[in-house]
Coordinates of N, CA and C in Angstrom, one line a residue:
M910 N 2.7 19.9 -8.3 CA 2.3 18.7 -8.2 C 2.0 18.0 -9.4
L911 N 2.2 16.6 -9.1 CA 1.9 15.7 -10.3 C 0.4 15.6 -10.0
R912 N -0.1 15.5 -11.8 CA -1.6 15.3 -12.0 C -1.7 14.2 -12.9
L913 N -2.5 13.0 -12.8 CA -2.3 11.7 -13.0 C -4.3 11.5 -13.2
Y914 N -4.1 11.5 -14.8 CA -6.0 11.5 -15.3 C -5.7 9.8 -15.5
S915 N -6.7 9.0 -15.0 CA -6.9 7.7 -15.1 C -8.3 7.5 -15.0
G916 N -8.8 6.1 -15.5 CA -10.2 5.4 -15.5 C -10.3 4.4 -14.8
P917 N -11.5 4.2 -13.7 CA -11.8 2.7 -13.3 C -11.6 1.6 -13.9
L918 N -11.7 1.9 -14.6 CA -11.1 0.3 -15.7 C -10.0 0.5 -16.4
S919 N -9.1 1.3 -15.9 CA -8.3 1.6 -17.4 C -6.8 1.0 -16.8
M920 N -6.4 -0.3 -17.2 CA -5.3 -0.9 -16.9 C -3.9 -0.1 -17.1
Y921 N -4.1 0.6 -18.1 CA -2.8 1.5 -18.3 C -2.6 2.6 -17.2
G922 N -3.8 3.1 -16.8 CA -4.2 4.0 -16.1 C -3.2 3.6 -14.6
M923 N -3.8 2.6 -14.5 CA -3.5 1.8 -12.9 C -2.4 1.5 -13.1
K924 N -1.4 1.5 -14.1 CA -0.3 0.9 -13.9 C 0.6 2.3 -13.2
A925 N 0.2 3.3 -14.5 CA 0.8 4.5 -13.9 C 0.6 4.8 -12.2
E926 N -0.2 4.8 -11.9 CA -0.7 5.1 -10.3 C 0.0 3.9 -9.5
I927 N 0.2 2.7 -9.9 CA 1.0 2.1 -8.8 C 2.6 2.2 -9.1
A928 N 2.8 3.3 -10.0 CA 4.1 3.5 -10.2 C 4.4 4.7 -9.4
L929 N 3.3 5.5 -9.1 CA 3.6 6.6 -8.5 C 3.6 6.4 -7.2
R930 N 2.9 5.7 -6.7 CA 2.5 4.9 -5.1 C 4.2 4.3 -5.3
E931 N 4.5 3.6 -5.9 CA 6.1 2.8 -5.6 C 7.1 3.7 -5.2
K932 N 6.6 5.0 -6.3 CA 8.2 6.0 -5.8 C 7.6 6.9 -4.7
A933 N 6.4 7.0 -4.0 CA 6.1 7.8 -2.8 C 5.8 9.2 -3.4
L934 N 5.4 9.2 -4.5 CA 5.5 10.7 -4.9 C 4.0 11.1 -4.8
A935 N 4.3 12.4 -4.3 CA 2.8 13.0 -4.1 C 1.9 13.2 -5.8
F936 N 0.7 12.9 -5.3 CA 0.0 13.5 -7.0 C -1.4 13.6 -6.4
D937 N -2.1 14.3 -7.6 CA -3.4 14.1 -7.6 C -4.0 13.2 -8.8
L938 N -4.8 12.5 -8.3 CA -5.6 11.7 -8.9 C -6.8 12.4 -9.7
I939 N -7.1 12.4 -10.8 CA -8.6 12.7 -11.4 C -8.9 11.3 -12.2
M940 N -10.1 10.6 -11.9 CA -10.5 9.9 -12.6 C -11.9 10.3 -13.6
V941 N -11.6 10.1 -14.9 CA -12.4 10.9 -15.8 C -13.9 10.1 -15.5
P942 N -14.7 10.6 -15.9 CA -15.9 9.8 -16.1 C -16.0 8.5 -16.8
F943 N -17.2 7.8 -15.9 CA -17.5 6.6 -16.8 C -18.7 6.2 -16.5
T944 N -19.4 5.5 -17.3 CA -21.1 5.1 -17.0 C -21.1 3.7 -18.1
A945 N -21.7 3.0 -17.6 CA -22.1 1.6 -18.2 C -22.7 1.9 -19.6
A946 N -23.5 2.9 -19.9 CA -24.2 2.8 -21.2 C -22.9 3.9 -21.9
H947 N -22.5 4.7 -21.3 CA -21.4 5.5 -22.8 C -20.2 5.0 -22.3
A948 N -19.3 4.1 -21.7 CA -17.9 4.1 -21.0 C -17.5 5.6 -20.8
Y949 N -16.5 6.1 -21.8 CA -15.7 7.0 -21.2 C -16.2 8.7 -22.2
E950 N -17.5 8.3 -22.7 CA -17.8 9.6 -23.8 C -18.6 10.1 -22.6
P951 N -18.9 11.8 -22.7 CA -17.9 12.2 -23.5 C -16.4 12.3 -23.1
K952 N -15.4 12.5 -24.2 CA -14.0 12.5 -23.0 C -13.8 13.8 -22.6
H953 N -12.8 13.2 -21.6 CA -12.5 14.8 -20.8 C -11.6 15.4 -21.5
P954 N -12.1 16.5 -21.3 CA -11.2 17.7 -22.2 C -9.8 18.0 -22.0
E955 N -9.2 17.9 -21.2 CA -7.9 17.8 -20.8 C -7.2 16.6 -21.1
V956 N -8.1 15.3 -21.1 CA -7.3 14.3 -22.0 C -7.5 14.5 -23.5
A957 N -8.3 14.8 -23.6 CA -8.4 14.8 -25.3 C -7.7 15.7 -25.8
R958 N -7.5 17.1 -24.8 CA -6.4 18.3 -25.6 C -5.0 17.5 -25.5
I959 N -4.3 16.6 -24.6 CA -3.0 16.4 -24.3 C -2.6 15.0 -25.3
N960 N -3.8 14.2 -25.1 CA -3.5 12.9 -26.1 C -4.1 12.9 -26.8
P961 N -3.5 12.6 -28.5 CA -4.5 12.8 -29.8 C -5.4 11.5 -29.6
K962 N -5.1 10.3 -29.1 CA -6.1 9.7 -29.0 C -7.0 9.3 -27.9
A963 N -7.1 10.8 -27.0 CA -8.0 11.0 -26.2 C -8.5 10.0 -25.2
Q964 N -7.4 9.3 -24.8 CA -7.1 7.9 -23.8 C -6.2 8.2 -22.7
V965 N -6.7 7.9 -21.4 CA -6.1 7.6 -20.1 C -4.7 6.6 -20.2
P966 N -4.2 6.8 -19.6 CA -3.2 7.7 -18.7 C -3.1 8.7 -19.1
V967 N -2.8 9.9 -18.5 CA -2.2 11.1 -19.0 C -1.4 11.7 -17.7
L968 N -0.1 12.1 -17.8 CA 0.4 12.7 -16.5 C 0.7 14.2 -16.5
V969 N 0.5 15.1 -15.8 CA 0.8 16.4 -16.5 C 1.8 17.0 -14.4
H970 N 2.9 17.2 -15.4 CA 3.9 17.6 -14.0 C 4.6 19.3 -14.9
G971 N 4.1 20.5 -14.1 CA 4.3 21.8 -14.7 C 3.9 21.8 -16.1
D972 N 5.1 22.0 -17.1 CA 4.8 22.2 -18.2 C 4.7 21.1 -18.8
V973 N 5.0 19.9 -18.2 CA 4.9 18.4 -19.0 C 3.8 18.0 -19.0
E974 N 3.5 17.4 -20.0 CA 2.2 16.8 -20.5 C 2.2 15.6 -21.1
I975 N 2.4 14.3 -20.6 CA 2.7 13.1 -21.6 C 1.6 12.0 -21.3
F976 N 1.5 11.2 -22.0 CA 0.8 10.2 -21.9 C 1.3 8.6 -22.7
D977 N 0.9 7.5 -22.3 CA 1.4 6.3 -22.3 C 1.8 6.0 -21.6
S978 N 1.5 4.8 -20.9 CA 1.7 4.3 -19.6 C 3.6 4.2 -19.5
T979 N 4.3 3.6 -20.7 CA 5.5 3.4 -20.6 C 6.4 4.8 -20.4
Q980 N 5.7 5.5 -21.3 CA 6.6 6.9 -21.2 C 6.5 7.6 -20.0
I981 N 5.6 7.0 -19.1 CA 5.0 7.6 -17.6 C 6.3 7.2 -16.8
F982 N 6.4 6.0 -17.3 CA 7.2 5.0 -16.3 C 9.0 5.5 -16.5
E983 N 9.4 5.7 -17.4 CA 10.7 6.4 -17.9 C 10.8 7.9 -17.4
Y984 N 9.7 8.7 -17.2 CA 9.5 9.6 -16.8 C 9.9 10.0 -15.0
L985 N 8.8 9.1 -14.3 CA 9.2 8.7 -13.2 C 10.3 8.2 -12.8
E986 N 11.3 7.4 -13.4 CA 12.2 6.7 -13.1 C 13.3 8.2 -13.1
E987 N 13.2 9.3 -14.0 CA 14.1 10.5 -14.1 C 14.1 11.2 -13.2
L988 N 12.5 11.4 -12.8 CA 12.3 12.2 -11.8 C 12.2 11.8 -10.0
Q989 N 12.2 10.5 -9.9 CA 12.7 9.9 -8.5 C 13.6 8.8 -9.0
P990 N 14.4 8.8 -8.9 CA 15.5 7.4 -8.9 C 15.2 6.4 -8.1
Q991 N 14.9 6.4 -7.0 CA 14.8 5.7 -5.9 C 13.5 5.8 -5.3
P992 N 12.9 4.8 -4.7 CA 13.3 3.2 -5.3 C 13.5 2.9 -6.7
A993 N 14.5 2.5 -7.2 CA 14.5 2.1 -8.5 C 13.7 1.1 -9.0
L994 N 13.0 1.1 -10.0 CA 12.0 0.5 -10.8 C 12.3 -0.3 -12.1
W995 N 13.3 0.2 -12.3 CA 14.4 -0.4 -13.5 C 15.5 -1.1 -12.9
P996 N 15.9 -2.3 -13.2 CA 17.3 -2.5 -12.8 C 18.4 -1.9 -12.9
G997 N 19.5 -1.5 -11.9 CA 20.6 -0.9 -11.9 C 21.6 -1.6 -13.2
D998 N 21.4 -2.8 -13.2 CA 22.7 -3.3 -14.5 C 22.2 -3.3 -15.5
R999 N 22.9 -2.9 -16.9 CA 22.3 -2.5 -17.8 C 21.5 -3.8 -18.5
A1000 N 22.1 -5.0 -18.5 CA 21.4 -5.8 -19.3 C 20.0 -6.3 -18.6
Q1001 N 20.0 -6.2 -16.9 CA 18.6 -6.7 -16.5 C 17.9 -5.6 -16.8
R1002 N 18.5 -4.4 -17.0 CA 17.4 -3.0 -17.1 C 16.6 -3.5 -18.5
A1003 N 17.7 -3.8 -19.8 CA 17.2 -4.0 -20.8 C 16.3 -5.1 -20.9
Q1004 N 16.3 -6.2 -20.2 CA 15.5 -7.6 -20.3 C 14.1 -7.1 -19.5
S1005 N 14.2 -5.8 -18.7 CA 12.8 -5.5 -17.9 C 12.3 -4.9 -18.8
R1006 N 12.8 -3.6 -19.4 CA 12.1 -3.1 -20.6 C 11.6 -4.0 -21.4
K1007 N 12.3 -5.2 -22.0 CA 11.5 -6.1 -23.1 C 10.6 -6.4 -23.0
L1008 N 10.5 -7.0 -21.3 CA 9.4 -7.6 -20.8 C 8.1 -6.9 -20.5
E1009 N 8.1 -5.6 -20.0 CA 6.9 -4.6 -19.8 C 6.9 -4.4 -21.5
L1010 N 7.5 -4.0 -22.3 CA 6.7 -4.2 -23.8 C 6.3 -5.7 -23.9
M1011 N 6.7 -6.5 -23.9 CA 6.0 -7.4 -24.2 C 4.8 -7.8 -23.6
S1012 N 4.6 -7.4 -22.6 CA 3.2 -7.6 -21.5 C 2.7 -6.6 -22.3
D1013 N 2.5 -5.5 -22.9 CA 1.7 -4.4 -23.7 C 1.6 -5.0 -24.9
E1014 N 2.6 -5.7 -25.5 CA 2.3 -5.8 -27.0 C 2.2 -7.4 -27.5
I1015 N 2.4 -8.2 -26.6 CA 2.6 -9.4 -26.8 C 1.7 -10.3 -26.2
Y1016 N 1.2 -10.0 -24.9 CA 0.4 -10.8 -24.2 C -1.1 -10.1 -24.4
F1017 N -1.2 -8.7 -24.2 CA -2.6 -8.2 -24.2 C -2.8 -8.3 -25.4
P1018 N -2.6 -8.3 -26.8 CA -3.4 -8.1 -27.8 C -4.5 -9.4 -28.0
P1019 N -3.9 -10.5 -27.9 CA -5.3 -11.6 -27.5 C -6.1 -11.3 -26.4
I1020 N -6.0 -10.8 -25.3 CA -6.8 -10.2 -24.3 C -8.0 -9.2 -24.9
I1021 N -7.4 -8.4 -25.5 CA -8.3 -7.7 -26.0 C -8.8 -8.0 -27.1
R1022 N -8.9 -8.9 -27.9 CA -9.3 -9.7 -28.9 C -10.7 -10.4 -28.0
L1023 N -10.1 -10.9 -27.0 CA -11.1 -11.5 -26.2 C -12.3 -10.8 -25.8
M1024 N -12.4 -9.6 -25.6 CA -13.5 -8.4 -25.0 C -14.2 -8.7 -25.6
G1025 N -14.8 -9.1 -27.3 CA -15.7 -8.9 -27.8 C -16.3 -10.5 -28.4
L1026 N -15.7 -11.4 -27.6 CA -16.1 -12.8 -27.2 C -16.0 -13.7 -26.3
Q1027 N -16.3 -13.0 -25.2 CA -17.0 -13.4 -23.8 C -18.0 -14.6 -24.1
Q1028 N -19.0 -14.3 -24.6 CA -20.3 -15.0 -25.1 C -20.2 -15.9 -26.1
V1029 N -19.1 -16.4 -26.9 CA -19.0 -17.5 -27.5 C -17.9 -18.3 -27.7
H1030 N -17.7 -18.7 -26.3 CA -16.5 -19.6 -25.8 C -15.9 -20.4 -27.5
A1031 N -16.6 -21.3 -27.7 CA -16.3 -22.2 -29.0 C -15.7 -21.4 -30.3
D1032 N -15.6 -19.9 -30.0 CA -15.4 -19.6 -31.7 C -14.1 -19.7 -31.6
P1033 N -13.6 -20.1 -33.2 CA -12.3 -20.2 -33.3 C -11.4 -19.3 -32.9
A1034 N -11.8 -17.9 -33.0 CA -10.7 -16.7 -32.7 C -10.8 -16.7 -30.9
A1035 N -11.6 -17.1 -30.6 CA -11.6 -17.2 -28.9 C -10.6 -18.1 -28.6
I1036 N -10.6 -19.3 -28.8 CA -10.2 -20.4 -28.9 C -8.3 -19.9 -29.2
A1037 N -8.3 -19.3 -30.1 CA -6.9 -19.0 -30.3 C -6.1 -17.9 -29.4
A1038 N -7.1 -16.9 -29.3 CA -6.2 -15.8 -28.2 C -6.5 -16.7 -27.1
R1039 N -7.0 -17.6 -26.2 CA -6.7 -18.1 -25.0 C -5.3 -18.9 -25.1
A1040 N -5.7 -19.9 -26.3 CA -4.0 -20.2 -26.8 C -3.1 -19.4 -26.5
A1041 N -3.2 -18.2 -27.0 CA -2.0 -17.3 -27.3 C -1.7 -16.8 -25.5
A1042 N -2.3 -16.8 -24.8 CA -2.5 -16.1 -23.3 C -1.8 -17.2 -23.0
A1043 N -2.3 -18.6 -22.8 CA -1.9 -19.5 -22.3 C -0.4 -19.9 -22.6
A1044 N 0.1 -19.8 -23.7 CA 1.4 -20.0 -24.1 C 2.6 -18.6 -23.7
Y1045 N 2.0 -17.9 -23.0 CA 2.6 -16.8 -22.5 C 2.8 -16.5 -21.1
Y1046 N 1.9 -17.4 -20.9 CA 1.9 -18.3 -19.0 C 3.0 -19.0 -19.0
D1047 N 3.2 -19.9 -19.9 CA 4.0 -20.9 -19.9 C 5.3 -20.4 -19.8
Q1048 N 5.5 -19.5 -20.6 CA 6.5 -19.0 -20.9 C 7.6 -17.7 -19.7
M1049 N 6.6 -16.8 -19.1 CA 6.6 -16.5 -17.3 C 6.5 -17.6 -16.6
E1050 N 6.3 -18.7 -16.3 CA 6.5 -19.6 -15.9 C 8.2 -19.8 -15.6
A1051 N 8.4 -20.3 -17.1 CA 9.6 -20.8 -17.1 C 10.5 -19.6 -16.7
R1052 N 10.1 -18.3 -16.8 CA 11.1 -17.1 -16.6 C 11.0 -17.2 -14.9
L1053 N 10.3 -17.6 -14.3 CA 10.1 -17.4 -13.1 C 10.8 -18.5 -11.8
D1054 N 11.7 -19.2 -12.6 CA 11.8 -20.7 -12.2 C 13.4 -19.8 -11.6
G1055 N 13.3 -19.8 -10.1 CA 14.7 -19.5 -9.8 C 14.6 -18.1 -9.4
R1056 N 13.9 -17.1 -9.8 CA 13.6 -15.9 -9.9 C 12.1 -15.4 -8.6
E1057 N 12.1 -14.2 -8.0 CA 11.0 -13.7 -6.9 C 10.0 -13.0 -8.5
F1058 N 11.0 -12.0 -8.8 CA 10.2 -11.4 -9.9 C 11.0 -11.4 -11.6
L1059 N 10.0 -10.8 -12.3 CA 10.5 -11.1 -14.0 C 11.8 -11.1 -14.0
A1060 N 12.3 -9.8 -13.7 CA 13.3 -9.7 -14.1 C 14.8 -9.1 -13.0
G1061 N 14.5 -10.1 -11.9 CA 15.2 -10.2 -11.0 C 14.6 -9.6 -9.8
A1062 N 15.0 -8.0 -9.4 CA 14.4 -7.4 -8.6 C 13.2 -6.9 -9.3
Y1063 N 12.1 -6.2 -8.1 CA 10.7 -6.0 -8.6 C 10.8 -4.5 -9.4
S1064 N 10.3 -4.7 -10.4 CA 10.1 -3.7 -11.7 C 9.0 -3.2 -12.5
Y1065 N 8.9 -2.6 -13.1 CA 8.0 -1.8 -14.0 C 7.5 -3.1 -14.5
A1066 N 8.2 -4.1 -15.2 CA 7.9 -5.3 -15.8 C 6.9 -5.8 -15.0
D1067 N 7.1 -5.9 -13.6 CA 6.0 -6.6 -12.8 C 4.8 -5.9 -12.7
I1068 N 5.1 -4.7 -12.7 CA 4.0 -4.1 -12.4 C 3.1 -4.1 -13.8
A1069 N 3.5 -4.3 -14.6 CA 2.5 -4.2 -16.1 C 2.1 -5.2 -16.2
F1070 N 2.8 -6.6 -16.2 CA 2.1 -7.9 -16.7 C 0.8 -8.1 -15.1
Y1071 N 1.1 -7.4 -14.1 CA 0.4 -8.1 -13.1 C -1.0 -7.2 -13.8
M1072 N -0.9 -6.2 -14.1 CA -2.6 -5.4 -14.6 C -2.9 -5.9 -15.7
A1073 N -2.0 -6.6 -16.3 CA -2.6 -7.3 -17.8 C -2.8 -8.3 -17.1
Q1074 N -2.6 -9.2 -16.5 CA -2.8 -10.5 -16.3 C -4.5 -10.5 -15.6
I1075 N -4.5 -9.4 -14.8 CA -5.8 -9.2 -14.4 C -7.0 -9.2 -15.4
Y1076 N -6.8 -8.5 -16.3 CA -7.8 -8.3 -17.4 C -7.6 -9.9 -18.2
G1077 N -6.4 -10.4 -18.4 CA -6.8 -11.5 -19.4 C -8.0 -12.6 -18.5
H1078 N -7.8 -12.7 -16.8 CA -8.6 -13.4 -16.1 C -10.0 -13.1 -16.2
R1079 N -10.1 -11.8 -16.1 CA -11.4 -11.1 -16.5 C -11.7 -11.3 -17.4
M1080 N -11.2 -11.7 -18.8 CA -12.0 -11.9 -20.3 C -11.8 -13.2 -20.7
G1081 N -11.4 -13.9 -19.5 CA -11.6 -15.4 -19.8 C -10.4 -16.0 -20.3
A1082 N -9.4 -15.6 -19.9 CA -7.8 -16.2 -19.9 C -7.2 -16.5 -18.9
P1083 N -7.9 -16.9 -17.5 CA -6.8 -17.1 -16.4 C -5.7 -17.8 -16.7
M1084 N -4.7 -18.2 -15.2 CA -3.6 -18.4 -15.6 C -3.7 -20.0 -15.9
G1085 N -4.4 -20.6 -14.7 CA -4.4 -22.2 -15.0 C -3.0 -22.6 -14.3
A1086 N -2.7 -23.7 -14.3 CA -1.8 -24.4 -13.3 C -0.4 -24.0 -13.6
H1087 N -0.2 -22.6 -13.1 CA 1.2 -22.0 -13.1 C 1.5 -21.9 -11.7
P1088 N 1.9 -22.9 -10.9 CA 2.4 -22.4 -9.4 C 3.5 -21.4 -9.2
L1089 N 4.3 -21.3 -9.8 CA 5.7 -19.9 -9.7 C 4.9 -18.8 -10.3
L1090 N 3.9 -18.9 -11.1 CA 3.5 -17.5 -11.5 C 2.2 -16.8 -10.7
R1091 N 1.6 -18.3 -10.0 CA 0.7 -17.7 -9.4 C 1.0 -16.9 -8.0
A1092 N 2.7 -17.6 -7.3 CA 3.1 -17.0 -6.1 C 3.6 -15.9 -6.5
W1093 N 4.1 -15.6 -7.9 CA 4.7 -14.0 -8.2 C 3.3 -13.3 -8.1
R1094 N 2.4 -13.6 -8.5 CA 1.0 -12.9 -8.1 C 0.8 -12.4 -7.0
E1095 N 0.7 -13.4 -6.0 CA 0.6 -13.2 -4.7 C 1.3 -12.2 -3.9
R1096 N 2.9 -12.5 -4.6 CA 3.8 -11.4 -4.3 C 3.4 -10.3 -4.2
V1097 N 3.5 -10.0 -5.5 CA 3.4 -8.4 -5.7 C 2.1 -7.8 -5.5
A1098 N 0.8 -8.7 -5.2 CA -0.3 -8.1 -4.6 C -0.1 -7.8 -3.0
K1099 N 1.0 -8.2 -2.7 CA 0.8 -7.8 -1.1 C 1.7 -6.3 -0.9
R1100 N 2.3 -5.7 -2.2 CA 2.8 -4.4 -2.1 C 1.6 -3.4 -1.9
P1101 N 2.0 -2.6 -0.6 CA 1.0 -1.6 -0.6 C 0.5 -0.7 -1.8
A1102 N 1.9 -0.3 -2.5 CA 1.0 0.1 -3.9 C 0.0 -0.3 -4.4
V1103 N 0.0 -1.7 -4.5 CA -0.5 -2.2 -5.6 C -2.1 -2.6 -4.9
E1104 N -2.1 -3.0 -3.7 CA -3.4 -3.0 -3.0 C -4.0 -1.9 -2.6
I1105 N -3.8 -0.8 -2.8 CA -4.6 0.5 -2.8 C -5.2 0.7 -4.2
V1106 N -4.5 0.5 -5.0 CA -5.3 0.2 -6.4 C -5.9 -0.8 -6.4
M1107 N -5.7 -1.8 -6.4 CA -6.8 -3.0 -6.7 C -8.0 -3.0 -5.8
R1108 N -8.0 -2.3 -4.5 CA -9.0 -2.3 -3.4 C -9.7 -1.0 -4.3
R1109 N -9.2 0.0 -5.0 CA -10.3 0.5 -5.8 C -11.2 0.0 -6.6
L1110 N -10.3 -0.8 -7.3 CA -10.7 -1.6 -8.8 C -11.6 -2.7 -8.3
T1111 N -11.5 -3.6 -7.4 CA -12.4 -4.6 -6.9 C -13.5 -3.6 -6.5
G1112 N -13.7 -2.5 -5.7 CA -15.0 -2.2 -5.2 C -15.9 -1.7 -6.5
F1113 N -14.8 -1.1 -7.5 CA -16.1 -0.3 -8.7 C -16.4 -1.8 -9.2
L1114 N -15.9 -2.8 -9.3 CA -16.4 -3.8 -10.2 C -17.8 -4.7 -9.5
A1115 N -17.7 -4.5 -8.3 CA -18.7 -5.2 -7.3 C -19.8 -4.1 -7.1
E1116 N -19.4 -3.1 -7.4 CA -20.5 -1.9 -7.3 C -21.4 -1.9 -8.8
H1117 N -21.0 -2.5 -9.9 CA -21.4 -2.0 -11.1 C -21.6 -3.6 -11.3
K1118 N -21.9 -4.6 -10.2 CA -22.2 -5.8 -10.9 C -21.4 -6.8 -11.6
R1119 N -20.0 -6.6 -11.5 CA -19.3 -7.3 -12.3 C -18.4 -8.3 -11.6
P1120 N -18.0 -9.3 -12.1 CA -17.6 -10.3 -11.5 C -15.7 -9.6 -11.3
V1121 N -15.6 -10.1 -9.7 CA -14.3 -10.0 -9.3 C -13.6 -11.2 -9.4
P1122 N -12.3 -11.1 -10.0 CA -11.5 -12.1 -10.1 C -11.2 -13.3 -8.5
D1123 N -11.1 -14.3 -8.5 CA -10.7 -15.0 -7.5 C -9.8 -14.5 -6.5
F1124 N -8.9 -14.1 -7.2 CA -7.4 -13.8 -6.4 C -7.3 -12.7 -5.7
L1125 N -9.0 -11.7 -6.1 CA -8.9 -10.5 -5.6 C -10.0 -10.2 -4.8
T1126 N -10.9 -11.4 -4.4 CA -12.0 -11.1 -3.7 C -11.9 -10.9 -2.0
H1127 N -10.7 -11.3 -1.5 CA -10.8 -10.8 -0.3 C -10.8 -9.4 0.2
L1128 N -10.5 -8.5 -1.4 CA -10.1 -6.9 -1.0 C -11.7 -6.4 -1.3
T1129 N -12.7 -7.3 -1.5 CA -13.7 -6.4 -1.7 C -14.5 -6.4 -0.1

């Protein structure tokens, strides 16, 4: 049995969980403790043992113990090739991998910077972070011209950016006027695997009196 350690606000944990559900793999989901006062402290002992950074997600499958959502994507694709979540074509697969990486390494760092700047909207660092996010939205809007999903067929690239843009919205960098991107978001949201995970996230946000993104309020 696969075992996934995640957290109620872990973007990367939710990425991994969506992938497991898309693959229709049976797994145990272990949510590490989280409180408003102490966040994820103390760290879950198994997570701390397996991941030197003591962060979720962590995936355990027999003797295999791995962390990092992208590494988990790769493992799941080999474990359960169908339905495929990397494109079959080599060039498209490379593009999908690049887009998944860009979501984590290009789009998300400015969103992380916004996490400490939500009360200082006019701070130059906040303005720069929102501008970086807006530029990325423009890039993805152009990419979706003539496509339903970021790399052609639905893939890990879509899972990664769908989760990342939720946190962008929550941190003060919403999409704005990007009709193709908004339509893409609606297509991804309708997938059963995504809806299951989003219902739990919105329930957690509502329970803890945290704002729920407007495009997810129907799940609360």
